[in-house]
mmCIF file of C-alpha atoms in Angstrom:
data_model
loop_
_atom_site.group_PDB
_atom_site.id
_atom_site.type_symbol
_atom_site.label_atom_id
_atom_site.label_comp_id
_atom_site.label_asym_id
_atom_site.label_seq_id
_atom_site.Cartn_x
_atom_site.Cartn_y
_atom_site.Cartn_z
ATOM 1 C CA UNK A 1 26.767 -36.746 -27.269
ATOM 2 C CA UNK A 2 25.398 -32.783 -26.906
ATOM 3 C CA UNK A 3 26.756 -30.840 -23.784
ATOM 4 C CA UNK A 4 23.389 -28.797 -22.332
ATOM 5 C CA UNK A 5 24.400 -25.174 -22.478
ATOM 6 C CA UNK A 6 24.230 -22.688 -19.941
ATOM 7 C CA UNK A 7 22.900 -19.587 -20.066
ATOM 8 C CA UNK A 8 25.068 -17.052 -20.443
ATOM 9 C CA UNK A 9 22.852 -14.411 -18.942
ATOM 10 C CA UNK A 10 22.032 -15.201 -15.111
ATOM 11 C CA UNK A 11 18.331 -14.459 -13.825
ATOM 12 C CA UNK A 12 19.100 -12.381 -11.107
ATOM 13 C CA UNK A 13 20.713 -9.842 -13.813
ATOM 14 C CA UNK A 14 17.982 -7.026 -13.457
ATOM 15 C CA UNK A 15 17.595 -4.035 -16.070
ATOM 16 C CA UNK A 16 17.391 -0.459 -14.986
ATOM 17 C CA UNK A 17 13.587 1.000 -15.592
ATOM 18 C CA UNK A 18 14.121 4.256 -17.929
ATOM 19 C CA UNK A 19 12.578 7.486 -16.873
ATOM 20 C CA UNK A 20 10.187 7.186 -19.852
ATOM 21 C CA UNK A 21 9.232 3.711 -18.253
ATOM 22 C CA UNK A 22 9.061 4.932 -14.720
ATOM 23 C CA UNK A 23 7.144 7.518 -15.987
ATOM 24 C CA UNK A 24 3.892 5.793 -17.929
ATOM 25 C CA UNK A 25 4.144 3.385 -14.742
ATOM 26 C CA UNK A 26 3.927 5.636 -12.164
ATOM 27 C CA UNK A 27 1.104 7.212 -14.344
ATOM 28 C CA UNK A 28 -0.628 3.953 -15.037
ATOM 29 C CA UNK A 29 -0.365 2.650 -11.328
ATOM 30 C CA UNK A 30 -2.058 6.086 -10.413
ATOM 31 C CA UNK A 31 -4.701 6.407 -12.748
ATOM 32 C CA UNK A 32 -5.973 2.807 -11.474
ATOM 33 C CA UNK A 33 -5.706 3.545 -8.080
ATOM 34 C CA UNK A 34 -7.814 6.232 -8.729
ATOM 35 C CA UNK A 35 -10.272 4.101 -10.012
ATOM 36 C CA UNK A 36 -10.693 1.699 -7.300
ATOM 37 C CA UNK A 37 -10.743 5.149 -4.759
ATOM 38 C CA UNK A 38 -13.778 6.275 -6.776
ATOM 39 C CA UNK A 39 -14.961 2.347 -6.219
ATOM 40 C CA UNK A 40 -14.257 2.783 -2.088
ATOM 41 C CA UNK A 41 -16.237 6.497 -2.345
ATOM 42 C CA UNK A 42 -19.009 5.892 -4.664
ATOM 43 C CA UNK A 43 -19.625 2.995 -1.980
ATOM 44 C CA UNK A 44 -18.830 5.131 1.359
ATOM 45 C CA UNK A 45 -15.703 2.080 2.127
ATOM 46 C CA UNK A 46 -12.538 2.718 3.446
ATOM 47 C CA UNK A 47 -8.958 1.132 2.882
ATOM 48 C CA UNK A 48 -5.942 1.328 4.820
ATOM 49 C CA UNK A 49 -3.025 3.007 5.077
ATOM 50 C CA UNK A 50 -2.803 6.938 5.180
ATOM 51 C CA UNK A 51 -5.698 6.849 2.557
ATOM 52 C CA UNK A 52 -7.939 5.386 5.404
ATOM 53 C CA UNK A 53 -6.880 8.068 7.608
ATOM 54 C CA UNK A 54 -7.917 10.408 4.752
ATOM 55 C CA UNK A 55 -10.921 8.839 4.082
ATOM 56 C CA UNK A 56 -12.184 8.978 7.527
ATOM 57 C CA UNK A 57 -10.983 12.462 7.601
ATOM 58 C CA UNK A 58 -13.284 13.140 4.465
ATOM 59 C CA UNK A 59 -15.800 11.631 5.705
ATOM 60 C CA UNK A 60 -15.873 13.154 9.218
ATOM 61 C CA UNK A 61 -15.089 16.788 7.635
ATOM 62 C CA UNK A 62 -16.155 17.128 3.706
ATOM 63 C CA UNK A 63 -12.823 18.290 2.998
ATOM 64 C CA UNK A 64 -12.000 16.091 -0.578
ATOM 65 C CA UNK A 65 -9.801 13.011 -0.236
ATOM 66 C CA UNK A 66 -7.174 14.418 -2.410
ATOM 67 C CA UNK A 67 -6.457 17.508 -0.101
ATOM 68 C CA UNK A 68 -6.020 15.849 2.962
ATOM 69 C CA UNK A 69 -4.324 12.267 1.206
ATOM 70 C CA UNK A 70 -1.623 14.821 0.241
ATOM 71 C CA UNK A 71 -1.125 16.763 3.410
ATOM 72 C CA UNK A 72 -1.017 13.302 5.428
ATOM 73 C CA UNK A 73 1.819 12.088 3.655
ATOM 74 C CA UNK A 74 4.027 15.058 4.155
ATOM 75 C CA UNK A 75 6.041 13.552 7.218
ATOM 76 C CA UNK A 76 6.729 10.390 5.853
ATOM 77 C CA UNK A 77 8.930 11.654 2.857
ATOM 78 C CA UNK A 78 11.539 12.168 5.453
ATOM 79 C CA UNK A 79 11.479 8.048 5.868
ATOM 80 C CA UNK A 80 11.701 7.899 2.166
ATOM 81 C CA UNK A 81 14.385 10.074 1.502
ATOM 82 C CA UNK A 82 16.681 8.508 4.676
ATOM 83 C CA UNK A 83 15.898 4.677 3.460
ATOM 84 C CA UNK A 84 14.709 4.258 0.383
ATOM 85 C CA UNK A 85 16.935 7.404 -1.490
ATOM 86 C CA UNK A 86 16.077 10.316 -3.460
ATOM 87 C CA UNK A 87 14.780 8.790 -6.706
ATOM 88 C CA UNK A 88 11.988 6.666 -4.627
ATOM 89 C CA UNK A 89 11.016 9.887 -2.856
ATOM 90 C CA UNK A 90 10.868 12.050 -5.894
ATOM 91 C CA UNK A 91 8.982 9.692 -7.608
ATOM 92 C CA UNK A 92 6.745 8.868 -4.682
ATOM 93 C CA UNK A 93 5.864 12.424 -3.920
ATOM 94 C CA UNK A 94 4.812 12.687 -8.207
ATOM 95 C CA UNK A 95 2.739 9.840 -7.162
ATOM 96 C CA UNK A 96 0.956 11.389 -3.998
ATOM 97 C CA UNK A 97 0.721 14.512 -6.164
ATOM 98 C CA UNK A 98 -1.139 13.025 -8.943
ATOM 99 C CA UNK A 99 -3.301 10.619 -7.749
ATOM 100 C CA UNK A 100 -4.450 14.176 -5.315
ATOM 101 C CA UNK A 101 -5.278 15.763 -8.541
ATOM 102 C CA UNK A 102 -6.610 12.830 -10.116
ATOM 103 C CA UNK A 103 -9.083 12.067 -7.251
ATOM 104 C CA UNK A 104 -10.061 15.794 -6.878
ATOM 105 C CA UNK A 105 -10.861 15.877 -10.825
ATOM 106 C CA UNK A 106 -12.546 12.516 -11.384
ATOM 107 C CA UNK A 107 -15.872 13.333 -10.691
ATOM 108 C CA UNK A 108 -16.299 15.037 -13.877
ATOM 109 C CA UNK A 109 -15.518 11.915 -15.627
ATOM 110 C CA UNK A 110 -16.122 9.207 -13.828
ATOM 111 C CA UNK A 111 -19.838 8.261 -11.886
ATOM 112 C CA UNK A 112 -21.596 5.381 -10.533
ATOM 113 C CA UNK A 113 -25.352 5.624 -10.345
ATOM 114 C CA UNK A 114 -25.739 2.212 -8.193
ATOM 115 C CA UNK A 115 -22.765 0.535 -6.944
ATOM 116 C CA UNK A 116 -23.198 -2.732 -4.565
ATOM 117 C CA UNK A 117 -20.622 -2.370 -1.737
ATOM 118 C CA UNK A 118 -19.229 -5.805 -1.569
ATOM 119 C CA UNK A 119 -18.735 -5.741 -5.492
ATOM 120 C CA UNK A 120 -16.794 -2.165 -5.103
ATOM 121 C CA UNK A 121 -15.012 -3.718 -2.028
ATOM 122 C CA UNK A 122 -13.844 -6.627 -4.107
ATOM 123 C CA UNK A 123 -13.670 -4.924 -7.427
ATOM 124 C CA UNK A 124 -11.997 -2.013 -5.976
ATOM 125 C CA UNK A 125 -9.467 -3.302 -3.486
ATOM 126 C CA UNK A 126 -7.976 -6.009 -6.877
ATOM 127 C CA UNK A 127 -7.884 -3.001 -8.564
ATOM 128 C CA UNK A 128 -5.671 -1.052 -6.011
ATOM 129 C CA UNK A 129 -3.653 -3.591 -5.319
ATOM 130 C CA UNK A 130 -2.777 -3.995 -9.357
ATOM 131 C CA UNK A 131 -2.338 -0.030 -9.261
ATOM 132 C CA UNK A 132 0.073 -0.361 -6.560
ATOM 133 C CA UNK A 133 2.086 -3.174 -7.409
ATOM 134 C CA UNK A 134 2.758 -1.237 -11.028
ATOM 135 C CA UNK A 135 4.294 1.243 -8.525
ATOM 136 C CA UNK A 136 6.395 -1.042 -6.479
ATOM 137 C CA UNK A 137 7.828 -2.603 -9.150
ATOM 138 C CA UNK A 138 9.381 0.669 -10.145
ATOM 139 C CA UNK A 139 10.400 2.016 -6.536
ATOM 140 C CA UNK A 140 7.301 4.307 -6.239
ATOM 141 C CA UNK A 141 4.709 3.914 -3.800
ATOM 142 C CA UNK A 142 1.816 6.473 -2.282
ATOM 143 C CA UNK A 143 3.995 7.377 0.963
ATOM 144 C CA UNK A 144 2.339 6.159 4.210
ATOM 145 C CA UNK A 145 2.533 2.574 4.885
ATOM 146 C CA UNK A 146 3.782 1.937 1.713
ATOM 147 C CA UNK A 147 7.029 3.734 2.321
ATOM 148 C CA UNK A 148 7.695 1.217 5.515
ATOM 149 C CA UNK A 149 6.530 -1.882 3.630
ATOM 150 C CA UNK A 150 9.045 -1.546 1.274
ATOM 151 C CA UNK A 151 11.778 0.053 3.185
ATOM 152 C CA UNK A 152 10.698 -3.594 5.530
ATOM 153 C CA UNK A 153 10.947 -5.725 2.621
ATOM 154 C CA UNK A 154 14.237 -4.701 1.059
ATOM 155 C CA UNK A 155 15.887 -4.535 4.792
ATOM 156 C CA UNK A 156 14.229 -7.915 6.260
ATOM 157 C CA UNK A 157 12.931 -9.899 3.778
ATOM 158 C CA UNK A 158 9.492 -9.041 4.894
ATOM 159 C CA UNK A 159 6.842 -9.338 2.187
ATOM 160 C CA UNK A 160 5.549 -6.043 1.366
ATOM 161 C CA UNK A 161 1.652 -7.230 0.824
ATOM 162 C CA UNK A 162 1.828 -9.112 4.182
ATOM 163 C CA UNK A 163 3.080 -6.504 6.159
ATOM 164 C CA UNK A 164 0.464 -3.685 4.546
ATOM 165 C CA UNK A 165 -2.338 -6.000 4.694
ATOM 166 C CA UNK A 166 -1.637 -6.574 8.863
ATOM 167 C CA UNK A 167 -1.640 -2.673 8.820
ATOM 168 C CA UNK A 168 -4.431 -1.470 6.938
ATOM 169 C CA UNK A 169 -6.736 -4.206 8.506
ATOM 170 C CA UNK A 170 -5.785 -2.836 12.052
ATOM 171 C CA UNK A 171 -6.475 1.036 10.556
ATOM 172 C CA UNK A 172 -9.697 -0.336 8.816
ATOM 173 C CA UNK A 173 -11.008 -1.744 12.246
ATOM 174 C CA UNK A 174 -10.182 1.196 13.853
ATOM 175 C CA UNK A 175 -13.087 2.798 12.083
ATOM 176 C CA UNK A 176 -15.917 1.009 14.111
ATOM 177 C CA UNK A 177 -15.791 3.890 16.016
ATOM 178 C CA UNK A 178 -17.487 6.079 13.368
ATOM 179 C CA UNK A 179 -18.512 3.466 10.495
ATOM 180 C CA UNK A 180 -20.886 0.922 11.115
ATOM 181 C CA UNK A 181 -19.836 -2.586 11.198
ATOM 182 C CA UNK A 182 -21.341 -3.730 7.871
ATOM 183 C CA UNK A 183 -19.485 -1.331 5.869
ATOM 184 C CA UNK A 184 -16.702 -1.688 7.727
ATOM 185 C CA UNK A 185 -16.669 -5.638 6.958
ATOM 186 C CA UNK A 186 -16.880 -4.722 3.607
ATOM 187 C CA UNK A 187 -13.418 -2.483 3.850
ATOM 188 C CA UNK A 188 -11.978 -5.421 5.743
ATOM 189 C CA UNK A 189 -12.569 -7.671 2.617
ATOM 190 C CA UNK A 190 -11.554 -5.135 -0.244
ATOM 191 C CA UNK A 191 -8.314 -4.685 2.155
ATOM 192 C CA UNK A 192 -7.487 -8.199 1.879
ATOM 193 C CA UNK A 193 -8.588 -8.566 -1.690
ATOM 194 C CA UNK A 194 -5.890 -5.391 -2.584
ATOM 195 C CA UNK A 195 -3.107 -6.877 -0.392
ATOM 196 C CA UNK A 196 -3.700 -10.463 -1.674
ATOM 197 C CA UNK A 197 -2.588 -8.744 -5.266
ATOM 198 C CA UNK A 198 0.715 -7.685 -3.717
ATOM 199 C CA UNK A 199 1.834 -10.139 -1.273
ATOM 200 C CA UNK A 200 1.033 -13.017 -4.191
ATOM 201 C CA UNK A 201 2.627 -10.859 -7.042
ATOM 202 C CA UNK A 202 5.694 -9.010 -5.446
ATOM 203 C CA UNK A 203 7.954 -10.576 -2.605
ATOM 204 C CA UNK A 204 11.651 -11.087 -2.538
ATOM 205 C CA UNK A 205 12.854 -13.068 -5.365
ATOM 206 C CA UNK A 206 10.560 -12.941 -7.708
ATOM 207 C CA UNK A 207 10.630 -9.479 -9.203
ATOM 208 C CA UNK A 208 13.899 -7.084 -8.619
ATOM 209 C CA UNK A 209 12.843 -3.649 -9.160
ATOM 210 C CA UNK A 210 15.862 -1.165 -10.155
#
C-alpha cells in the first residue's frame, strides 16, 4: 500500500517580485490604465477615485488630466509612506508619474474617431481594473483611494475592489452636479465593471503580493 505524499513546499510560501519584475509590471499596469483613461476621455466619462476628481477638474478647467492626476495625489504619499512603507510609495509615486506622462503624450498615438459611451464605459473600466490589479499584485497602486484600499485590506481583511468600488461610486455620483445623468450612469457602470476585476481577482488569500 502507497503513503500519499505531502508537499514539501506549503502554498502560503510567497516569492519576492524582483525589481526587473516590479518594474515591466508597474509599466504594464500603467500603460493599460492609460488606455482605458483615453476610453473614459474619448467618451467625456468619469471614474472614481482621485482620477475622478481630476477628471472633473479637466473637465471644468482644460487643464490635461495628467497635470492635475499628479498634483492630487501629492498628500496621500504621506499615508503610503506611514502604512504601506517606502518601497510601495516609491513605486507608487513611479506609477502616478508615468501614467501623468503617459496620458499627457497619448494623443499622438492613440485616437478614437467614434466611440459609443456604454462600450468605452464597459470596455474601459475591465480594462482599468486589469491595469490596476497588475499593480496591486506588486504593492503599487495610483495613490488616492488606492493607497487606503490596500492599506484597509492588509490591516482588516477588507477586500480592496469592494471597498474602492463603494468609493468611486459615491465620487462618480457626486458629479450630477456638473455631468448629466446619462453619462454619469454610464461612469457608474464602467466603475463597477473596473472594481468587479479587482474585488473578484485580488482579496485576502488568494494572491500574496511581496
Amino acid at each position: 500500500m502507497t503513503t500519499p505524499t505531502t508537499p514539501t513546499t506549503s502554498m502560503a510560501q510567497t516569492t519576492a517580485h524582483s525589481p526587473t519584475e516590479d518594474a515591466v509590471a508597474v509599466f504594464t499596469g500603467v500603460l493599460l490604465i492609460s488606455v482605458g483613461v483615453a476610453f473614459y476621455t474619448s467618451a467625456g466619462l468619469l471614474t472614481g477615485g482621485t482620477a475622478g476628481l481630476a477628471f472633473l477638474l479637466h473637465y471644468a478647467t482644460g487643464i490635461g488630466f495628467g497635470k492635475i492626476f499628479f498634483a492630487i495625489n501629492l498628500p496621500f504619499y504621506w499615508l503610503a509612506l506611514r502604512k504601506m512603507g517606502r518601497a510601495f510609495t516609491l513605486k507608487t509615486f513611479v506609477a502616478v508619474l508615468l501614467l501623468s506622462v503617459v496620458t499627457e503624450l497619448q494623443a499622438h498615438f492613440l485616437r478614437f474617431a467614434e466611440l459609443q459611451p456604454l462600450y468605452a464605459a464597459i470596455t474601459g473600466g475591465l480594462i482599468t481594473g486589469t491595469g490596476f490589479l497588475v499593480l496591486f499584485r506588486h504593492r503599487c497602486s495610483l495613490g488616492g483611494v488606492g493607497i487606503l484600499a490596500l492599506y484597509l485590506q492588509n490591516r482588516y481583511g477588507w477586500r480592496a475592489g469592494k471597498v474602492q468600488m463603494g468609493v468611486d461610486c459615491c465620487i462618480v455620483l457626486l458629479a450630477l452636479w456638473t455631468v448629466e445623468p446619462v453619462r454619469v450612469a454610464w461612469s457608474v457602470a464602467g466603475a463597477v465593471a473596473m472594481n468587479l476585476v479587482l474585488a473578484m481577482n485580488h482579496r485576502p488569500g488568494r494572491y500574496m503580493a511581496v
